[in-house]
Amino acid sequence: MREICYKCLRPKETCFCRFLTPFDPNIKFVILMHPKEAKRQRTGTGRLACAGILGAEILVGIDFSQNDRLNALLFDERYVPFLLYPGKDAQNATSPAIFEKLNGKTPLVVIIDSTWFCSKKMLRLSSNVSSLPKITFSGSYRSLFTFKREPSPECVSTIESCYYLIKEFSEAGIAKSDGSEESLIKAFKEMVRFQLQKENDRIEGKIPDSHSTDRKYQKIKQIPHYLLS
């Protein structure tokens, strides 16, 4: 039986936690993970993010309106809760209004870890989440998730969302940054590079197919230079 990493729940031989430097950014992250996402250990980044960010939590479900843990956090006077989600009503993360609203308290940032289609259902069912003030990135980013299709290039993974928000909150004087957040991206790059290489190994016949649809994909993947550095 293969040993499993208790942090990311991946087999230890394919665990990327060794690239992480766990740190406290002065942000309380709460990741709401759809059950389908919780089963995807090959590409899921929510658990990897939690392994690198001290105090981060994962809650699995679809309807969180009656989730005791989430509601306790939302009403905890130490925090000011926000939902990281794009929209016309979302404020930029570097907006001075957010700094003023915190008034010395710790931001509690809720992130939905799901497909965009499923996330809409989660928000529709979870009124305690959908009613939160929304924040979004000030900058425009492109995901490094080169082997996974997203609705648009601006759709970044969960671990990238945490990383970019920490960077922007640090710029706004909200988060603490000593450079440790760079380990999030390092671990993520290692995971993407590993998956691309495994896919190429499969195509070249070095390892067997693992899914019935694998034979449809026989084009060798180019590994971007930024994943090799």
GROMACS .gro file of C-alpha atoms in nm:
model
  229
    1MET     CA    1   0.000   0.000   0.000
    2ARG     CA    2   0.132   0.342  -0.096
    3GLU     CA    3   0.201   0.595   0.177
    4ILE     CA    4  -0.021   0.903   0.163
    5CYS     CA    5   0.080   1.257   0.260
    6TYR     CA    6  -0.159   1.362   0.535
    7LYS     CA    7  -0.144   1.728   0.420
    8CYS     CA    8  -0.231   1.708   0.050
    9LEU     CA    9  -0.362   1.346   0.049
   10ARG     CA   10  -0.146   1.257  -0.250
   11PRO     CA   11   0.083   0.952  -0.255
   12LYS     CA   12   0.412   1.055  -0.095
   13GLU     CA   13   0.608   0.976  -0.410
   14THR     CA   14   0.404   1.237  -0.600
   15CYS     CA   15   0.362   1.485  -0.313
   16PHE     CA   16   0.473   1.845  -0.370
   17CYS     CA   17   0.455   1.965  -0.011
   18ARG     CA   18   0.835   1.946   0.011
   19PHE     CA   19   0.851   2.257  -0.208
   20LEU     CA   20   0.636   2.456   0.035
   21THR     CA   21   0.749   2.690   0.310
   22PRO     CA   22   0.439   2.716   0.533
   23PHE     CA   23   0.373   3.076   0.638
   24ASP     CA   24   0.113   3.303   0.794
   25PRO     CA   25   0.009   3.586   0.558
   26ASN     CA   26  -0.231   3.742   0.812
   27ILE     CA   27  -0.523   3.622   0.599
   28LYS     CA   28  -0.767   3.352   0.706
   29PHE     CA   29  -0.839   3.146   0.395
   30VAL     CA   30  -1.146   2.923   0.384
   31ILE     CA   31  -1.171   2.705   0.075
   32LEU     CA   32  -1.517   2.572  -0.004
   33MET     CA   33  -1.450   2.259  -0.207
   34HIS     CA   34  -1.708   2.087  -0.421
   35PRO     CA   35  -1.722   1.708  -0.353
   36LYS     CA   36  -1.618   1.638  -0.713
   37GLU     CA   37  -1.311   1.857  -0.669
   38ALA     CA   38  -1.228   1.681  -0.343
   39LYS     CA   39  -1.189   1.354  -0.535
   40ARG     CA   40  -0.947   1.499  -0.792
   41GLN     CA   41  -0.609   1.441  -0.634
   42ARG     CA   42  -0.423   1.450  -0.965
   43THR     CA   43  -0.477   1.817  -1.041
   44GLY     CA   44  -0.654   1.969  -0.739
   45THR     CA   45  -0.462   2.259  -0.584
   46GLY     CA   46  -0.682   2.348  -0.289
   47ARG     CA   47  -0.513   2.105  -0.052
   48LEU     CA   48  -0.170   2.210  -0.174
   49ALA     CA   49  -0.260   2.572  -0.094
   50CYS     CA   50  -0.375   2.474   0.256
   51ALA     CA   51  -0.053   2.283   0.315
   52GLY     CA   52   0.144   2.601   0.247
   53ILE     CA   53  -0.074   2.861   0.423
   54LEU     CA   54  -0.097   2.838   0.800
   55GLY     CA   55  -0.451   2.850   0.935
   56ALA     CA   56  -0.616   2.783   0.598
   57GLU     CA   57  -0.914   2.546   0.605
   58ILE     CA   58  -1.105   2.332   0.357
   59LEU     CA   59  -1.477   2.265   0.391
   60VAL     CA   60  -1.630   2.014   0.149
   61GLY     CA   61  -1.988   2.046   0.032
   62ILE     CA   62  -2.235   2.214  -0.202
   63ASP     CA   63  -2.483   2.395   0.024
   64PHE     CA   64  -2.298   2.575   0.305
   65SER     CA   65  -2.590   2.776   0.438
   66GLN     CA   66  -2.615   2.553   0.747
   67ASN     CA   67  -2.246   2.469   0.780
   68ASP     CA   68  -2.167   2.524   1.147
   69ARG     CA   69  -1.793   2.575   1.100
   70LEU     CA   70  -1.833   2.828   0.821
   71ASN     CA   71  -2.102   3.022   1.003
   72ALA     CA   72  -1.890   3.031   1.319
   73LEU     CA   73  -1.603   3.183   1.120
   74LEU     CA   74  -1.827   3.432   0.941
   75PHE     CA   75  -1.958   3.562   1.275
   76ASP     CA   76  -1.620   3.557   1.451
   77GLU     CA   77  -1.546   3.917   1.553
   78ARG     CA   78  -1.175   3.871   1.485
   79TYR     CA   79  -1.245   3.856   1.112
   80VAL     CA   80  -1.397   4.060   0.834
   81PRO     CA   81  -1.525   3.815   0.570
   82PHE     CA   82  -1.499   3.852   0.192
   83LEU     CA   83  -1.574   3.629  -0.106
   84LEU     CA   84  -1.304   3.616  -0.372
   85TYR     CA   85  -1.520   3.610  -0.683
   86PRO     CA   86  -1.536   3.823  -0.998
   87GLY     CA   87  -1.832   4.045  -1.076
   88LYS     CA   88  -1.945   4.401  -1.134
   89ASP     CA   89  -2.012   4.438  -0.762
   90ALA     CA   90  -1.663   4.315  -0.661
   91GLN     CA   91  -1.407   4.560  -0.521
   92ASN     CA   92  -1.043   4.543  -0.622
   93ALA     CA   93  -0.820   4.382  -0.361
   94THR     CA   94  -0.599   4.691  -0.340
   95SER     CA   95  -0.889   4.931  -0.289
   96PRO     CA   96  -0.835   5.162   0.013
   97ALA     CA   97  -1.198   5.092   0.109
   98ILE     CA   98  -1.109   4.733   0.196
   99PHE     CA   99  -0.823   4.845   0.421
  100GLU     CA  100  -1.060   5.087   0.596
  101LYS     CA  101  -1.329   4.821   0.636
  102LEU     CA  102  -1.085   4.585   0.807
  103ASN     CA  103  -0.999   4.846   1.070
  104GLY     CA  104  -0.719   4.630   1.210
  105LYS     CA  105  -0.905   4.301   1.192
  106THR     CA  106  -0.796   3.995   0.993
  107PRO     CA  107  -0.951   3.940   0.651
  108LEU     CA  108  -1.135   3.610   0.615
  109VAL     CA  109  -1.130   3.520   0.247
  110VAL     CA  110  -1.369   3.257   0.115
  111ILE     CA  111  -1.261   3.086  -0.208
  112ILE     CA  112  -1.479   2.844  -0.402
  113ASP     CA  113  -1.282   2.546  -0.530
  114SER     CA  114  -1.494   2.406  -0.810
  115THR     CA  115  -1.567   2.433  -1.179
  116TRP     CA  116  -1.728   2.762  -1.278
  117PHE     CA  117  -2.052   2.580  -1.356
  118CYS     CA  118  -2.068   2.411  -1.014
  119SER     CA  119  -1.957   2.726  -0.830
  120LYS     CA  120  -2.270   2.907  -0.949
  121LYS     CA  121  -2.486   2.634  -0.795
  122MET     CA  122  -2.289   2.651  -0.470
  123LEU     CA  123  -2.344   3.026  -0.452
  124ARG     CA  124  -2.713   2.992  -0.536
  125LEU     CA  125  -2.765   2.744  -0.251
  126SER     CA  126  -2.535   2.913   0.004
  127SER     CA  127  -2.690   3.250   0.082
  128ASN     CA  128  -2.442   3.308   0.365
  129VAL     CA  129  -2.164   3.296   0.105
  130SER     CA  130  -2.329   3.477  -0.187
  131SER     CA  131  -2.422   3.769   0.040
  132LEU     CA  132  -2.059   3.835   0.138
  133PRO     CA  133  -1.881   4.143   0.000
  134LYS     CA  134  -1.697   4.036  -0.315
  135ILE     CA  135  -1.337   4.116  -0.391
  136THR     CA  136  -1.143   4.054  -0.709
  137PHE     CA  137  -0.789   4.102  -0.833
  138SER     CA  138  -0.665   4.444  -0.934
  139GLY     CA  139  -0.422   4.288  -1.182
  140SER     CA  140  -0.485   4.068  -1.483
  141TYR     CA  141  -0.334   3.720  -1.454
  142ARG     CA  142  -0.298   3.413  -1.671
  143SER     CA  143  -0.303   3.065  -1.523
  144LEU     CA  144   0.002   2.838  -1.536
  145PHE     CA  145  -0.237   2.542  -1.545
  146THR     CA  146  -0.127   2.454  -1.899
  147PHE     CA  147  -0.270   2.100  -1.912
  148LYS     CA  148  -0.618   2.182  -1.786
  149ARG     CA  149  -0.881   2.363  -1.990
  150GLU     CA  150  -1.046   2.663  -1.828
  151PRO     CA  151  -1.334   2.880  -1.959
  152SER     CA  152  -1.084   3.160  -2.022
  153PRO     CA  153  -0.712   3.229  -1.960
  154GLU     CA  154  -0.808   3.459  -1.669
  155CYS     CA  155  -0.949   3.163  -1.472
  156VAL     CA  156  -0.670   3.081  -1.230
  157SER     CA  157  -0.643   2.780  -1.001
  158THR     CA  158  -0.714   2.788  -0.628
  159ILE     CA  159  -0.349   2.799  -0.528
  160GLU     CA  160  -0.281   3.077  -0.778
  161SER     CA  161  -0.581   3.270  -0.641
  162CYS     CA  162  -0.433   3.253  -0.291
  163TYR     CA  163  -0.091   3.358  -0.419
  164TYR     CA  164  -0.213   3.659  -0.619
  165LEU     CA  165  -0.440   3.778  -0.339
  166ILE     CA  166  -0.157   3.759  -0.088
  167LYS     CA  167   0.061   3.965  -0.324
  168GLU     CA  168  -0.208   4.228  -0.376
  169PHE     CA  169  -0.310   4.243  -0.008
  170SER     CA  170   0.059   4.282   0.078
  171GLU     CA  171   0.080   4.574  -0.165
  172ALA     CA  172  -0.221   4.728   0.009
  173GLY     CA  173  -0.061   4.686   0.353
  174ILE     CA  174  -0.310   4.419   0.460
  175ALA     CA  175  -0.109   4.095   0.433
  176LYS     CA  176   0.234   4.002   0.563
  177SER     CA  177   0.490   3.902   0.305
  178ASP     CA  178   0.843   3.775   0.358
  179GLY     CA  179   0.873   3.598   0.024
  180SER     CA  180   0.746   3.264   0.156
  181GLU     CA  181   0.440   3.294  -0.068
  182GLU     CA  182   0.669   3.222  -0.364
  183SER     CA  183   0.682   2.861  -0.248
  184LEU     CA  184   0.313   2.828  -0.342
  185ILE     CA  185   0.396   2.898  -0.705
  186LYS     CA  186   0.708   2.682  -0.691
  187ALA     CA  187   0.508   2.381  -0.569
  188PHE     CA  188   0.238   2.451  -0.826
  189LYS     CA  189   0.490   2.471  -1.111
  190GLU     CA  190   0.643   2.143  -1.001
  191MET     CA  191   0.300   1.981  -1.006
  192VAL     CA  192   0.221   2.112  -1.356
  193ARG     CA  193   0.562   2.008  -1.489
  194PHE     CA  194   0.521   1.662  -1.336
  195GLN     CA  195   0.179   1.612  -1.494
  196LEU     CA  196   0.298   1.726  -1.838
  197GLN     CA  197   0.596   1.492  -1.818
  198LYS     CA  198   0.376   1.200  -1.710
  199GLU     CA  199   0.142   1.268  -2.000
  200ASN     CA  200   0.436   1.262  -2.242
  201ASP     CA  201   0.563   0.940  -2.083
  202ARG     CA  202   0.220   0.785  -2.142
  203ILE     CA  203   0.208   0.898  -2.505
  204GLU     CA  204   0.558   0.756  -2.563
  205GLY     CA  205   0.452   0.422  -2.412
  206LYS     CA  206   0.673   0.447  -2.104
  207ILE     CA  207   0.375   0.412  -1.873
  208PRO     CA  208   0.031   0.259  -1.940
  209ASP     CA  209  -0.291   0.450  -2.004
  210SER     CA  210  -0.488   0.520  -1.689
  211HIS     CA  211  -0.820   0.626  -1.844
  212SER     CA  212  -1.031   0.489  -2.127
  213THR     CA  213  -1.013   0.823  -2.311
  214ASP     CA  214  -0.632   0.851  -2.298
  215ARG     CA  215  -0.587   0.713  -2.649
  216LYS     CA  216  -0.762   1.017  -2.791
  217TYR     CA  217  -0.472   1.233  -2.676
  218GLN     CA  218  -0.149   1.141  -2.850
  219LYS     CA  219   0.018   1.477  -2.908
  220ILE     CA  220   0.338   1.537  -2.712
  221LYS     CA  221   0.305   1.831  -2.473
  222GLN     CA  222   0.559   2.109  -2.482
  223ILE     CA  223   0.684   2.187  -2.133
  224PRO     CA  224   0.709   2.570  -2.106
  225HIS     CA  225   1.050   2.709  -2.020
  226TYR     CA  226   0.917   2.876  -1.702
  227LEU     CA  227   0.839   2.530  -1.562
  228LEU     CA  228   1.196   2.411  -1.615
  229SER     CA  229   1.369   2.692  -1.422
   0.00000   0.00000   0.00000
